[in-house]
Short mmCIF file of C-alpha atoms and ligand atoms in Angstrom, two decimals:
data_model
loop_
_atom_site.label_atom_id
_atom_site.label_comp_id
_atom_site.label_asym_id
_atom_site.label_seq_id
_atom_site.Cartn_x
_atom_site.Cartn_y
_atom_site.Cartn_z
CA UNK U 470 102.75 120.80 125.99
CA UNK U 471 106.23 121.20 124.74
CA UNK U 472 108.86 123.17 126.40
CA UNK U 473 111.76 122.47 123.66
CA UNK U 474 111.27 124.90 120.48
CA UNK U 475 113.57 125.00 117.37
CA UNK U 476 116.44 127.50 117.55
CA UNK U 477 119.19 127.50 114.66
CA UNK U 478 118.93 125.50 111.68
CA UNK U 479 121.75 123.16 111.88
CA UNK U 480 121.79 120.93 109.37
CA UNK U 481 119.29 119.51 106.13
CA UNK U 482 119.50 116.16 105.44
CA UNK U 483 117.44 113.70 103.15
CA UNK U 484 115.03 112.97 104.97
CA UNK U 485 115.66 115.44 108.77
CA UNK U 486 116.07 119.08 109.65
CA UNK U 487 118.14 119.33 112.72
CA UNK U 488 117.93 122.47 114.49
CA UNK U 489 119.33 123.52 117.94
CA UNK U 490 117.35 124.44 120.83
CA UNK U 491 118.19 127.59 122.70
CA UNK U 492 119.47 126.57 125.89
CA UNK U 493 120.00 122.79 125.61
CA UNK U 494 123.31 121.90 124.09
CA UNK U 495 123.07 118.47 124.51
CA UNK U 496 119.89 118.02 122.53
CA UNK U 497 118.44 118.39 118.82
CA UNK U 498 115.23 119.12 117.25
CA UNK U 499 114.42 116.80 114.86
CA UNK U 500 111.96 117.91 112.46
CA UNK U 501 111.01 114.71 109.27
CA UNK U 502 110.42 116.04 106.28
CA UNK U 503 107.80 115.01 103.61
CA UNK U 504 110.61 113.98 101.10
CA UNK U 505 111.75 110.88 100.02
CA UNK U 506 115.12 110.16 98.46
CA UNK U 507 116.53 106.49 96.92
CA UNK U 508 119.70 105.84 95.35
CA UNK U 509 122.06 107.82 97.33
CA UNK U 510 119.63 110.73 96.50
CA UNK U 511 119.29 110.63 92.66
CA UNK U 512 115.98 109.94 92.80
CA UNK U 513 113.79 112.42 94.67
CA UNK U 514 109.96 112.29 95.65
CA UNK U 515 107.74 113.09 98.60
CA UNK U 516 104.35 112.78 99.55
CA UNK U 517 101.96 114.81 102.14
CA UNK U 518 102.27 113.47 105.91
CA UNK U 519 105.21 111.13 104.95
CA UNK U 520 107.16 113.28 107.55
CA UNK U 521 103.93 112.50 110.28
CA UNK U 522 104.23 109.13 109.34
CA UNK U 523 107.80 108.14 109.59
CA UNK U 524 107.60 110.21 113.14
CA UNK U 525 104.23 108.19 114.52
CA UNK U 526 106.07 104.61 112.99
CA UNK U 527 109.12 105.47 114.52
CA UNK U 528 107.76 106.64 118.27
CA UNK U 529 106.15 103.59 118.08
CA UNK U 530 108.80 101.23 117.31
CA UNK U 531 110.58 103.53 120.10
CA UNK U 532 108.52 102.53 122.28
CA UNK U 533 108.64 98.58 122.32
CA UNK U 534 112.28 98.77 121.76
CA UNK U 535 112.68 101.04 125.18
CA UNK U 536 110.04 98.96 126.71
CA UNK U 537 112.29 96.00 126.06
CA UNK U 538 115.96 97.65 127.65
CA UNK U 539 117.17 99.08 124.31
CA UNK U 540 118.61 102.76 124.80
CA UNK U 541 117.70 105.45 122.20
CA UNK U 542 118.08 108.73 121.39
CA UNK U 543 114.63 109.98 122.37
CA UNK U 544 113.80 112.55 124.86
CA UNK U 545 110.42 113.49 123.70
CA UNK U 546 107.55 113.33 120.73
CA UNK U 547 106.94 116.67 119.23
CA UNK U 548 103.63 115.44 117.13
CA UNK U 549 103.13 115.39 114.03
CA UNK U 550 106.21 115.67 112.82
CA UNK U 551 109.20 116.08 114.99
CA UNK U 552 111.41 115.02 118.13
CA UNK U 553 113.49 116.20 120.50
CA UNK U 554 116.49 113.61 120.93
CA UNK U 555 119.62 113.87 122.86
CA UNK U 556 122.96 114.96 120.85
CA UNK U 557 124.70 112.41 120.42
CA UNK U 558 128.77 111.17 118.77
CA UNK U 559 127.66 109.72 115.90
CA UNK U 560 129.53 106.40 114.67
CA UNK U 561 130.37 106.61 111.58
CA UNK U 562 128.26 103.48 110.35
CA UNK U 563 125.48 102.61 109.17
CA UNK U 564 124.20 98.72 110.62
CA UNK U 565 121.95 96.95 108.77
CA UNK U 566 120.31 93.96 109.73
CA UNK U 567 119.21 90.99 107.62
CA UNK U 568 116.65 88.37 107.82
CA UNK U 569 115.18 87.66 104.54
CA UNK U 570 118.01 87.87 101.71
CA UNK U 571 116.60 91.18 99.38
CA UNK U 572 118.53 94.66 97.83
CA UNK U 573 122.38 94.79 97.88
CA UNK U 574 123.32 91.80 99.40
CA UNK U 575 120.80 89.41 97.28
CA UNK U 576 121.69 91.10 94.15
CA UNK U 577 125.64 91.07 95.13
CA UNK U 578 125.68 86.85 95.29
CA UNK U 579 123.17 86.19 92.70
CA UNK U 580 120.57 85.02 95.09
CA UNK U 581 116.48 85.62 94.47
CA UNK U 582 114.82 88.32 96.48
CA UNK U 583 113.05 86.71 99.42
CA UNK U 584 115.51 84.00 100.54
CA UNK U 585 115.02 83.39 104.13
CA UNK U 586 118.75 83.55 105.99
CA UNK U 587 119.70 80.96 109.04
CA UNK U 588 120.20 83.57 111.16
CA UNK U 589 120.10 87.01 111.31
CA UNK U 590 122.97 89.01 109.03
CA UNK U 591 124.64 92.79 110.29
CA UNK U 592 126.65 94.60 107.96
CA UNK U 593 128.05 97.57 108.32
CA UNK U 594 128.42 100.29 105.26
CA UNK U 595 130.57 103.45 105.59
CA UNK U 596 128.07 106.54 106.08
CA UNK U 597 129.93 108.60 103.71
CA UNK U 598 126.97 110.23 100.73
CA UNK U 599 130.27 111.50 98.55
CA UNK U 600 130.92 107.65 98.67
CA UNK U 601 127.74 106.22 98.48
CA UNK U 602 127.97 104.24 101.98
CA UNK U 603 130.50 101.26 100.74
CA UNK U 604 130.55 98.53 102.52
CA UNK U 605 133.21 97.77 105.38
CA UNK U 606 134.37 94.52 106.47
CA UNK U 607 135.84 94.92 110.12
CA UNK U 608 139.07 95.50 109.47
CA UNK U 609 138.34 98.20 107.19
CA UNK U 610 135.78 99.86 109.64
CA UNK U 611 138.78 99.83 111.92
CA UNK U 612 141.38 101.36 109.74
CA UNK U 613 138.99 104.05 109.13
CA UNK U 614 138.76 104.86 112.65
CA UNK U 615 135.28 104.23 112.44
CA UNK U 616 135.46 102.04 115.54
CA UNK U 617 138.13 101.34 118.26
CA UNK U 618 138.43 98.07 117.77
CA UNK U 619 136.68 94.61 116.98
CA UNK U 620 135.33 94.65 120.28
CA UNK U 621 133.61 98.11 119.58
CA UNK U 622 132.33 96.10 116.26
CA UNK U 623 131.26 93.35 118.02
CA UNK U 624 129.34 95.51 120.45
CA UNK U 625 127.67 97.46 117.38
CA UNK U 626 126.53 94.05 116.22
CA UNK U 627 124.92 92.79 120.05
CA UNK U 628 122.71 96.11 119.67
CA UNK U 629 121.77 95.81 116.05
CA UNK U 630 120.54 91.66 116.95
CA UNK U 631 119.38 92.89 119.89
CA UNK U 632 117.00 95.86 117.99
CA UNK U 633 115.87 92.60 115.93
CA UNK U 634 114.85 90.37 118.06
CA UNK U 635 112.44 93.11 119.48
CA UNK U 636 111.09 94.37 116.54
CA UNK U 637 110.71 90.85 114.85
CA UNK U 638 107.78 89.63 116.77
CA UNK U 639 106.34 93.31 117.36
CA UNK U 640 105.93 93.27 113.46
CA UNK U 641 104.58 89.84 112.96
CA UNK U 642 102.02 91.01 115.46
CA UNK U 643 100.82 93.50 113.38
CA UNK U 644 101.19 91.32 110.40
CA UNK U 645 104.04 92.55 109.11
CA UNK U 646 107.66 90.99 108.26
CA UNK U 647 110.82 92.62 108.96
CA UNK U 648 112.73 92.19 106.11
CA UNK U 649 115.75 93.78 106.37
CA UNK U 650 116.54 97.45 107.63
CA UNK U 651 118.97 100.00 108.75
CA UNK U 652 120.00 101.56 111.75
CA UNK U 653 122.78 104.47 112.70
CA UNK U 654 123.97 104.43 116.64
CA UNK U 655 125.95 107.13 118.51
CA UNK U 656 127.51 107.96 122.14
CA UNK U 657 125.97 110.46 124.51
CA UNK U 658 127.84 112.74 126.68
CA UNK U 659 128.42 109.94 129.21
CA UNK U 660 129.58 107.46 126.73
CA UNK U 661 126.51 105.38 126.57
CA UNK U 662 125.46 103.46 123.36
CA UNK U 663 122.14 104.49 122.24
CA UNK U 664 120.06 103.85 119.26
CA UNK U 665 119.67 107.15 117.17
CA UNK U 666 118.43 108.53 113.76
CA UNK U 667 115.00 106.72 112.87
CA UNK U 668 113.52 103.12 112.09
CA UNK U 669 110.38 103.74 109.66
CA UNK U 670 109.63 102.09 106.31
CA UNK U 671 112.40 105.08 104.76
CA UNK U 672 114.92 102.81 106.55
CA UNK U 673 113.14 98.96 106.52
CA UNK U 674 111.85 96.59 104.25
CA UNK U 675 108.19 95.82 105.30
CA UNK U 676 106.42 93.15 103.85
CA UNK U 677 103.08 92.39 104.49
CA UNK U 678 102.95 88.55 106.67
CA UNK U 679 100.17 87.03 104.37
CA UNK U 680 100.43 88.74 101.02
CA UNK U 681 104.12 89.41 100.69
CA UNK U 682 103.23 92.91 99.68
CA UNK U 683 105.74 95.42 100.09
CA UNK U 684 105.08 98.10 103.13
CA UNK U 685 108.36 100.44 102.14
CA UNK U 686 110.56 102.42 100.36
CA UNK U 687 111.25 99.79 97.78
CA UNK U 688 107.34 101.29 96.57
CA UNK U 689 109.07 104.26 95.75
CA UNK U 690 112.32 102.91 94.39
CA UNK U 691 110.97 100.54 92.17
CA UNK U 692 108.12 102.66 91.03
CA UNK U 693 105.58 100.18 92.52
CA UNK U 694 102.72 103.13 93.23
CA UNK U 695 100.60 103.65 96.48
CA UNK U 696 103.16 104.67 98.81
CA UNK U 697 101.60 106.67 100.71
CA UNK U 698 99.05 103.67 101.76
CA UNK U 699 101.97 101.45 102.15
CA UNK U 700 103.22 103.97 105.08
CA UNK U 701 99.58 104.75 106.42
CA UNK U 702 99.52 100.87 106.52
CA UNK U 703 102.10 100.25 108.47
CA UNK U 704 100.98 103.00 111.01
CA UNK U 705 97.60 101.53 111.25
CA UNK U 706 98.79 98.17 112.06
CA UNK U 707 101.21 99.27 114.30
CA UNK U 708 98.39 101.35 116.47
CA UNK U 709 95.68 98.36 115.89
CA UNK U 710 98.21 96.30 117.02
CA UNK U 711 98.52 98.36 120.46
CA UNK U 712 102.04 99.32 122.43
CA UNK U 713 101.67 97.06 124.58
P1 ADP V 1090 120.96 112.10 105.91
O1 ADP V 1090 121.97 112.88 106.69
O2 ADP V 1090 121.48 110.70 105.60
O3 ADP V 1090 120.45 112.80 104.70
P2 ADP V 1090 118.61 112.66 107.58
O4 ADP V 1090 118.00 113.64 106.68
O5 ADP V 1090 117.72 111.67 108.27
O6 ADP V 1090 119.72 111.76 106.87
O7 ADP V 1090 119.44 113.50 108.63
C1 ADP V 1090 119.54 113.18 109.96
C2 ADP V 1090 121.01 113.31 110.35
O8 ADP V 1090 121.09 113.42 111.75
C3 ADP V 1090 121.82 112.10 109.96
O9 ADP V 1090 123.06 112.53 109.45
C4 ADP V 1090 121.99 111.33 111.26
O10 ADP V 1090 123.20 110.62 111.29
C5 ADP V 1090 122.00 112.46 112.27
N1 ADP V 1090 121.48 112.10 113.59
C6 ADP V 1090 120.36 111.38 113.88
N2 ADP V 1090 120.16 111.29 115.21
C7 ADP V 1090 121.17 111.98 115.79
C8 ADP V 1090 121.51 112.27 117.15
N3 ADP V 1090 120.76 111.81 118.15
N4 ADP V 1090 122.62 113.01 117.38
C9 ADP V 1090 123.37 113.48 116.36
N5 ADP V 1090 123.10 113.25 115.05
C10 ADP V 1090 122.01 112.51 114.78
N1 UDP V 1091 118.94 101.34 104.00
C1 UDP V 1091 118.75 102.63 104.45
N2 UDP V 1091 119.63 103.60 104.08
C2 UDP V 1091 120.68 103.35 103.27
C3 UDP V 1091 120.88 102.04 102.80
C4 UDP V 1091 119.99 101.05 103.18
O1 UDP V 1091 117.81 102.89 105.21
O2 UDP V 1091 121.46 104.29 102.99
C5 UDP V 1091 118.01 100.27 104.41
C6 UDP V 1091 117.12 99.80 103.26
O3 UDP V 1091 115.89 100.49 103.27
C7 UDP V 1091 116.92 98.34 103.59
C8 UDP V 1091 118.20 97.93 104.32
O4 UDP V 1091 118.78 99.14 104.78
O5 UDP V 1091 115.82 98.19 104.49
C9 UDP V 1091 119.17 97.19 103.45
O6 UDP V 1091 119.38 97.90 102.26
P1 UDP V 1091 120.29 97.33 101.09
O7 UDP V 1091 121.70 97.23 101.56
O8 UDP V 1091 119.69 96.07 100.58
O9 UDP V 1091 120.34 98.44 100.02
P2 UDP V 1091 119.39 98.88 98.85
O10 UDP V 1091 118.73 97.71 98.28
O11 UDP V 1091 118.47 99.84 99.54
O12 UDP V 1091 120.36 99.54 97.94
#
């Protein structure tokens, strides 16, 4: 039984409500919506439970990643679709994390969709919607006061490998290959680094281990059809699989 309900709306996002909750000003009720948005939101869908789904993927990715030392923003599941999460500083970044070469990057240096990297690959893009979320090398992410300092950077990067190497055999364990995906970070009150926002196939490519067949968004951005499987895949797996 919850004790946290909604207060204020606070802000409407692509893919979140955030609302206050009466009482706690150091936490946020996080309510996923059944939209979908690609392209820096110029193309718009949704789909019935999406919102369930991304909340039930995302608990459970929670879960192995806290079950394996990595800090997040959770305080507790509101089933079906929302969560109460701590407030946190936001950085101003969005990490992604690369281990098969596909989207931007692939497409940037002319290389096919698929190609397997050495080792794992964290960028970091500006979150900034007016701007589309460029790209930052370090030095940029610094003079934009993004981050302190390369060591700040450097940290970012530890926790976005670290988030990989947990969720990389989790997946393959449900038969399913991380790809690529995205994460956003922030600072709570006592200046702790803690994983935020959501992980879910909005913010991942998921492809399936044997088949190659896409689990994700890229369903939805490249008009591929049965997206809403896709997701109720890649929940089904995930519980098959088990938490533990
Ligand atoms: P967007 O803002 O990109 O449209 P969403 O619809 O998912 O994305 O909105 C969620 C918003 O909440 C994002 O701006 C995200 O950075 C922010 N956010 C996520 N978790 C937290 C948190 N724990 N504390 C503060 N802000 C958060
Ligand atoms: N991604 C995301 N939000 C963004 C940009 C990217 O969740 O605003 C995720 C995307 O789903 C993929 C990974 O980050 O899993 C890398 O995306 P990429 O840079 O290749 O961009 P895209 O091809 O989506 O333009």
């Amino acid at each position: 039984m919850s004790v946290y309900e909604p207060g204020e709306l606070i802000y409407e996002g692509k893919a979140k409500k955030l609302f206050s909750i009466p009482g706690q000003p150091d936490l946020l009720f996080q309510e996923y919506k059944d939209s979908l948005t690609a392209f820096n939101a110029q193309k718009k869908g949704s789909f019935e439970e999406k919102g369930a789904l991304n909340r039930e993927i995302c608990a459970l990715l929670f879960d192995e990643l806290e079950r394996n030392s990595v800090l997040t923003h959770r305080i507790q599941e509101i089933p079906p679709n929302a969560i109460v999460t701590r407030k946190l500083k936001m950085v101003k970044l969005e990490l992604v994390v690369r281990n098969i070469l596909a989207g931007s990057t692939a497409k940037k240096f002319g290389f096919e969709e698929g190609t397997p990297l050495d080792a794992p690959l964290v960028e970091f893009y500006y979150k900034d919607d007016a701007l589309a979320d460029p790209f930052v090398s370090d030095e940029q992410a610094i003079m934009l006061k993004t981050a302190r300092d390369r060591a700040e950077l450097d940290a970012l990067r530890a926790f976005g490998l670290k988030i990989n190497a947990v969720l990389v055999p989790y997946l393959l364990k449900a038969g399913i290959r991380l790809i690529d995906f995205k994460v956003e970070v922030g600072y709570d009150k006592d200046g702790v680094l803690r994983l935020a926002d959501e992980i879910s196939p909005d913010t991942c490519r998921l492809w399936d281990a044997k088949t190659g067949e896409k689990m994700d968004k890229d369903r939805f951005r490249r008009d591929l059809g049965g997206i809403a499987e896709a997701y109720r895949g890649v929940r089904d797996r995930l519980r098959q699989a088990g938490g533990k």
